[in-house]
Coordinates of C-alpha atoms in Angstrom, one line a residue:
M1 CA 121.9 121.1 99.8
K2 CA 122.0 122.1 96.1
A3 CA 121.1 118.6 95.1
L4 CA 118.0 118.9 97.2
D5 CA 117.0 122.1 95.5
V6 CA 117.4 120.5 92.1
A7 CA 115.2 117.6 93.3
G8 CA 112.6 120.0 94.6
L9 CA 113.0 118.8 98.2
T10 CA 113.6 120.4 101.6
R11 CA 115.2 119.0 104.7
G12 CA 111.9 119.1 106.5
A13 CA 110.1 116.8 104.0
S14 CA 108.7 113.6 105.4
M15 CA 110.0 110.3 104.4
G16 CA 106.4 109.5 103.6
S17 CA 106.8 111.6 100.5
D18 CA 107.1 109.3 97.5
K19 CA 109.1 112.0 95.7
A20 CA 111.7 112.1 98.5
Q21 CA 111.9 108.3 98.7
R22 CA 112.4 107.9 94.9
W23 CA 115.0 110.6 94.8
L24 CA 117.1 109.1 97.6
D25 CA 116.8 105.5 96.2
A26 CA 117.8 106.7 92.8
A27 CA 120.8 108.6 94.3
R28 CA 121.8 105.5 96.3
W29 CA 122.3 107.8 99.3
P30 CA 125.0 106.4 101.6
S31 CA 123.9 104.7 104.8
R32 CA 125.6 104.9 108.2
P33 CA 125.9 101.9 110.5
I34 CA 123.7 101.8 113.6
R35 CA 124.9 104.4 116.1
V36 CA 124.6 103.9 119.8
G37 CA 125.6 106.3 122.5
L38 CA 126.9 105.2 126.0
V39 CA 126.4 107.7 128.9
Q40 CA 129.4 107.5 131.3
P41 CA 130.4 104.0 130.1
G42 CA 131.9 101.6 132.7
R43 CA 132.6 97.8 132.8
W44 CA 129.0 97.2 131.5
A45 CA 129.9 99.1 128.3
E46 CA 133.0 97.0 127.8
L47 CA 130.8 93.8 128.0
L48 CA 128.3 95.2 125.5
V49 CA 130.9 96.3 123.0
D50 CA 132.8 93.0 123.3
A51 CA 129.7 90.8 122.9
P52 CA 129.0 89.4 119.4
G53 CA 126.3 91.3 117.5
A54 CA 124.0 90.8 114.6
C55 CA 124.9 94.1 112.8
G56 CA 127.7 96.7 112.7
V57 CA 127.4 99.2 115.5
E58 CA 129.3 102.5 116.0
W59 CA 129.6 103.2 119.7
F60 CA 129.9 106.7 121.1
T61 CA 130.5 108.2 124.5
V62 CA 127.9 110.7 125.7
P63 CA 128.5 113.2 128.6
E64 CA 126.5 112.5 131.7
G65 CA 124.8 115.9 131.6
E66 CA 123.1 115.4 128.2
H67 CA 119.6 114.1 128.2
P68 CA 119.3 110.8 126.2
E69 CA 116.6 112.1 123.9
F70 CA 118.5 115.3 123.2
A71 CA 121.7 113.3 122.6
C72 CA 119.9 111.1 120.1
R73 CA 118.7 114.2 118.1
E74 CA 121.9 116.2 118.5
H75 CA 124.3 113.5 117.4
A76 CA 122.0 111.4 115.0
L77 CA 122.2 108.4 117.3
D78 CA 119.7 105.6 116.9
A79 CA 119.8 104.8 120.7
V80 CA 121.4 106.0 123.9
V81 CA 122.1 103.7 126.8
T82 CA 122.3 105.1 130.4
R83 CA 123.0 103.2 133.6
T84 CA 120.5 104.4 136.2
A85 CA 119.9 102.8 139.7
G86 CA 121.7 99.6 138.7
R87 CA 119.9 99.1 135.4
L88 CA 120.4 100.1 131.8
E89 CA 117.9 102.6 130.3
V90 CA 117.7 102.4 126.5
V91 CA 116.1 105.4 124.7
T92 CA 115.7 105.4 120.9
L93 CA 115.5 108.5 118.6
E94 CA 112.0 109.8 118.1
R95 CA 111.0 112.8 116.0
P96 CA 107.9 115.0 116.6
G97 CA 105.1 113.3 114.7
H98 CA 107.1 110.2 114.1
D99 CA 106.5 108.3 117.4
A100 CA 107.4 104.8 118.2
G101 CA 104.9 102.1 117.6
W102 CA 105.5 100.5 121.1
Y103 CA 106.4 102.7 124.0
D104 CA 108.3 100.3 126.3
W105 CA 109.0 96.5 125.8
S106 CA 109.8 96.3 129.6
V107 CA 106.2 96.8 130.8
T108 CA 102.9 95.3 129.9
R109 CA 100.2 97.3 128.1
P110 CA 96.4 97.3 128.3
Y111 CA 95.3 94.5 126.1
S112 CA 93.7 94.8 122.6
Y113 CA 94.0 93.1 119.3
V114 CA 96.5 95.6 118.0
Q115 CA 98.6 95.2 121.1
V116 CA 98.7 91.4 120.8
F117 CA 99.3 91.5 117.0
P118 CA 100.9 94.9 116.4
L119 CA 101.7 96.3 112.9
R120 CA 104.9 97.9 114.4
I121 CA 107.1 96.7 117.3
D122 CA 109.6 99.5 117.3
C123 CA 110.0 100.8 120.9
A124 CA 110.7 104.2 122.3
R125 CA 112.6 102.8 125.3
M126 CA 113.2 99.8 127.5
T127 CA 114.9 98.8 130.7
L128 CA 117.5 96.0 131.1
E129 CA 119.5 94.6 133.9
T130 CA 123.1 95.7 133.9
P131 CA 125.0 92.7 132.4
E132 CA 127.5 91.0 134.8
S133 CA 128.5 88.1 132.5
D134 CA 129.3 87.6 128.9
E135 CA 126.0 85.6 128.4
D136 CA 123.9 88.4 129.8
A137 CA 125.8 91.0 127.7
C138 CA 125.0 89.0 124.5
L139 CA 121.3 89.3 125.2
A140 CA 121.5 92.9 126.3
R141 CA 123.4 93.8 123.1
A142 CA 120.9 91.9 121.0
A143 CA 118.1 93.8 122.6
I144 CA 119.8 97.2 122.1
E145 CA 120.6 96.4 118.5
A146 CA 117.0 95.4 117.9
A147 CA 115.7 98.6 119.4
A148 CA 118.2 100.7 117.4
V149 CA 117.5 99.0 114.1
L150 CA 113.7 99.2 114.6
A151 CA 114.2 103.0 115.3
R152 CA 114.9 103.2 111.6
S153 CA 111.5 101.9 110.6
P154 CA 110.2 104.0 107.7
A155 CA 107.5 105.5 109.9
R156 CA 110.1 106.9 112.2
L157 CA 112.3 108.6 109.6
T158 CA 112.3 112.1 108.2
L159 CA 114.2 113.3 105.2
A160 CA 116.7 114.9 107.5
D161 CA 117.3 111.4 109.0
R162 CA 117.9 109.9 105.6
L163 CA 120.3 112.7 104.7
A164 CA 122.2 112.0 107.9
G165 CA 122.6 108.3 106.8
R166 CA 119.8 106.8 108.8
S167 CA 118.5 104.5 106.1
P168 CA 115.3 102.4 106.5
A169 CA 116.0 99.0 108.1
T170 CA 113.9 97.2 105.5
G171 CA 115.8 95.1 103.0
V172 CA 114.5 96.3 99.6
R173 CA 116.8 95.3 96.8
P174 CA 117.4 98.4 94.5
E175 CA 117.1 98.1 90.8
V176 CA 120.4 97.6 89.1
D177 CA 120.7 100.2 86.3
R178 CA 124.4 101.2 86.4
F179 CA 127.8 100.1 87.7
G180 CA 128.4 100.7 91.4
P181 CA 129.4 99.2 94.7
Y182 CA 127.4 96.2 95.8
R183 CA 125.4 96.8 99.0
Q184 CA 123.8 94.0 101.0
C185 CA 120.1 94.4 101.3
R186 CA 119.1 91.7 103.8
D187 CA 116.3 93.0 106.0
G188 CA 118.0 94.5 109.0
V189 CA 115.0 93.9 111.2
E190 CA 114.9 90.2 110.3
R191 CA 118.6 89.9 111.1
V192 CA 118.4 91.4 114.6
M193 CA 115.1 89.8 115.5
Q194 CA 116.4 86.3 114.4
R195 CA 119.4 86.9 116.6
L196 CA 117.3 87.9 119.5
T197 CA 115.0 84.9 119.0
E198 CA 118.0 82.4 119.0
L199 CA 119.4 83.9 122.2
L200 CA 116.0 83.7 123.9
L201 CA 115.6 80.0 122.9
S202 CA 118.9 79.2 124.7
R203 CA 117.6 80.8 127.9
A204 CA 113.9 79.9 127.8
A205 CA 114.2 77.2 130.5
S206 CA 115.4 79.7 133.1
P207 CA 113.1 79.2 136.2
R208 CA 113.2 83.0 137.1
P209 CA 113.4 85.0 133.9
L210 CA 115.2 88.4 134.0
M211 CA 113.4 91.6 133.1
M212 CA 115.3 91.8 129.8
E213 CA 114.3 88.3 129.0
R214 CA 110.6 89.1 129.5
A215 CA 110.9 92.3 127.5
C216 CA 112.6 90.6 124.6
A217 CA 110.1 87.7 124.7
R218 CA 107.2 90.2 124.3
A219 CA 108.8 91.8 121.3
V220 CA 109.8 88.5 119.7
G221 CA 106.4 86.9 120.2
A222 CA 104.7 89.9 118.6
W223 CA 107.2 89.8 115.7
L224 CA 106.9 86.1 115.0
T225 CA 103.1 86.2 114.8
T226 CA 102.9 89.2 112.4
W227 CA 106.1 88.9 110.4
G228 CA 105.5 88.1 106.7
G229 CA 108.9 86.7 106.0
E230 CA 110.0 83.2 105.1
I231 CA 109.2 80.9 108.0
S232 CA 107.2 77.7 108.2
D233 CA 104.2 77.5 110.6
T234 CA 105.9 74.6 112.3
H235 CA 109.1 76.6 112.8
R236 CA 107.2 79.6 114.1
R237 CA 105.3 77.4 116.6
Q238 CA 108.5 75.7 117.9
R239 CA 109.9 79.1 118.7
L240 CA 106.8 80.4 120.3
E241 CA 106.3 77.3 122.4
A242 CA 109.8 77.7 123.9
I243 CA 109.6 81.5 124.4
A244 CA 106.1 81.2 125.9
R245 CA 107.7 79.7 129.0
I246 CA 109.3 83.1 129.8
N247 CA 106.0 85.1 130.0
A248 CA 103.5 82.3 130.5
D249 CA 101.7 84.4 133.1
E250 CA 100.7 87.1 130.5
P251 CA 97.6 86.7 128.3
D252 CA 99.1 88.1 125.1
T253 CA 101.7 85.3 125.3
M254 CA 98.9 82.7 125.4
L255 CA 97.0 84.4 122.6
R256 CA 100.1 84.4 120.3
L257 CA 100.8 80.8 121.1
A258 CA 97.2 79.9 120.4
A259 CA 97.5 81.6 116.9
A260 CA 100.6 79.6 116.2
R261 CA 99.0 76.3 117.3
F262 CA 96.0 76.9 115.1
A263 CA 98.3 77.7 112.2
C264 CA 99.7 74.2 112.6
F265 CA 96.2 72.7 112.7
D266 CA 96.5 71.7 116.3
D267 CA 93.0 72.9 117.3
A268 CA 92.9 71.2 120.7
A269 CA 96.1 72.8 121.8
G270 CA 95.0 76.2 120.4
L271 CA 91.7 76.1 122.2
D272 CA 93.5 75.2 125.4
A273 CA 95.7 78.2 125.1
L274 CA 92.7 80.4 124.5
V275 CA 90.9 79.2 127.6
R276 CA 94.0 79.9 129.6
A277 CA 94.2 83.4 128.1
D278 CA 90.5 84.0 128.8
R279 CA 91.1 83.1 132.5
M280 CA 93.9 85.7 132.7
L281 CA 92.0 88.4 130.8
R282 CA 89.2 88.4 133.4
H283 CA 91.7 90.1 135.8
A284 CA 93.6 92.1 133.2
E285 CA 93.3 95.7 131.9
L286 CA 91.8 96.0 128.5
M287 CA 92.5 99.0 126.2
P288 CA 89.6 101.4 126.9
G289 CA 87.6 102.7 124.0
V290 CA 88.8 100.0 121.6
D291 CA 86.3 97.9 119.6
Q292 CA 88.0 94.5 119.3
F293 CA 85.5 93.4 116.7
T294 CA 86.7 96.1 114.3
F295 CA 90.1 94.5 114.0
I296 CA 88.5 91.0 113.6
Q297 CA 86.4 92.3 110.8
G298 CA 89.5 93.8 109.2
E299 CA 91.2 90.4 109.2
L300 CA 88.1 88.7 107.9
Q301 CA 87.8 91.1 105.0
V302 CA 91.4 91.9 103.9
G303 CA 93.6 89.4 105.8
Q304 CA 95.9 87.1 103.9
P305 CA 94.3 83.7 103.4
T306 CA 96.9 81.8 105.6
P307 CA 96.5 79.5 108.6
L308 CA 98.2 82.1 110.8
T309 CA 95.5 84.7 109.9
I310 CA 92.8 82.2 111.0
G311 CA 94.8 81.7 114.2
R312 CA 95.0 85.5 114.9
V313 CA 91.2 85.8 114.3
A314 CA 90.6 83.0 116.8
A315 CA 92.8 84.8 119.4
G316 CA 90.9 88.1 118.6
L317 CA 87.6 86.3 119.4
C318 CA 89.0 85.5 122.8
L319 CA 89.8 89.2 123.4
L320 CA 86.3 90.0 122.2
S321 CA 84.9 87.5 124.7
A322 CA 86.8 89.2 127.5
T323 CA 84.6 92.3 127.0
M324 CA 81.3 90.6 127.8
P325 CA 79.7 88.3 130.4
V326 CA 79.3 84.6 129.7
E327 CA 75.6 85.0 129.1
R328 CA 76.2 87.1 126.0
L329 CA 78.7 84.7 124.3
A330 CA 75.9 82.7 122.6
F331 CA 74.4 85.8 121.0
C332 CA 77.8 87.1 119.9
R333 CA 78.5 83.7 118.3
E334 CA 75.3 84.1 116.3
D335 CA 76.2 87.6 115.1
L336 CA 79.7 86.4 114.2
G337 CA 78.2 83.5 112.1
E338 CA 76.3 86.1 110.1
E339 CA 79.4 88.2 109.6
M340 CA 81.4 85.2 108.4
E341 CA 78.9 84.5 105.6
F342 CA 80.2 87.7 103.8
S343 CA 83.9 87.2 104.7
R344 CA 86.3 87.0 101.8
L345 CA 88.8 85.1 104.0
L346 CA 86.4 82.2 104.7
V347 CA 85.0 81.6 101.3
G348 CA 85.0 77.8 100.8
R349 CA 86.6 77.2 104.2
D350 CA 83.8 75.7 106.3
Q351 CA 86.2 74.0 108.6
D352 CA 87.9 77.3 109.6
R353 CA 84.4 78.8 110.1
A354 CA 83.5 76.0 112.4
L355 CA 86.7 76.4 114.3
L356 CA 86.1 80.1 114.9
L357 CA 82.6 79.5 116.2
S358 CA 83.9 76.8 118.5
V359 CA 86.1 79.4 120.3
F360 CA 83.0 80.9 122.0
R361 CA 81.7 77.5 123.0
E362 CA 85.1 76.5 124.6
I363 CA 85.4 79.8 126.4
E364 CA 81.8 79.6 127.7
R365 CA 82.4 76.0 128.8
G366 CA 85.6 77.1 130.6
R367 CA 84.0 80.0 132.4
R368 CA 81.0 77.9 133.6
A369 CA 83.4 75.2 134.8
D370 CA 85.4 77.8 136.8
R371 CA 82.2 79.2 138.2
Y372 CA 81.0 75.9 139.5
G373 CA 84.4 74.3 140.2
L374 CA 83.9 71.5 137.7
P375 CA 86.2 70.1 135.0
P376 CA 85.3 71.7 131.6
K377 CA 84.5 68.3 130.1
L378 CA 81.6 67.9 132.6
V379 CA 80.0 71.3 131.6
A380 CA 77.6 71.3 128.6

């Protein structure tokens, strides 16, 4: 603790402190592997530990009487796995004021733009089937690793966490200014999410997806449509097309798929996915008190000028349409047209502007067709 005093830091300092971050980076503070606790481990635990993983994991036994959240804090564990009622309950470490960005991958949430395209996908907990085979154990371990690694997102960490070896999962290469041991700096989140994606692709054709397949597909879909790493739009779409089969009955799946299709300039397929999503959203729960248009404005003003951003905006317009009757869509389209005139994202991109305006027309046509029981092509 003397080193902390010299640096002018205290254990309670937040990792949001630039001073704390700079000091730890300069000191090259050691990092622990991912740590996962197993409550009353049985055969299921043997399958998990034996399954191949994407990162190094230290496994620990946890007494049955300890609450998972307490065990995480007490033993500096990234996650704790408990078998309850035939299923595995995974709980990740949360600190007061450093909550997870996503509560539970296993359940659907009220829909909003920030739910479909979240800035953070780290979960507080999730529920998985107890693995009975090596194949299921591989997916279960990948899901647990992903949840545990994401629990080390910078927003989740305090200075005390860093001092305990819970380093951020992001792969920022340190500046080389002296001799020392080489440390790999590949993005830990990318590594575990790529592994989870590949496993899902091998199981996407299953006629009856498991709960853990559906949970993982939600997380992977959100990650693929917001991740800024090196991936081509075609590569992203191929993965989302396959994974979409798992949760094809959920509107956020169709919205993410639409964004990926628009990013590949397949406007017809993108509009088809939006019409399907709009049909589902009519019977879904939207996030109360959320102005969808605010997020769309944010993308239009400060979003990166990429095809995927245009795709996300188009999906956002579908969410916006879900908040109003069909009679108001034409008026909203006019208001949006005026907003686009001042959009930094759409300067010199008349084709993208026309595409976004066509979203309202296609949704309006689809709703009127459903109302009168007619094919959309016969509705003006």
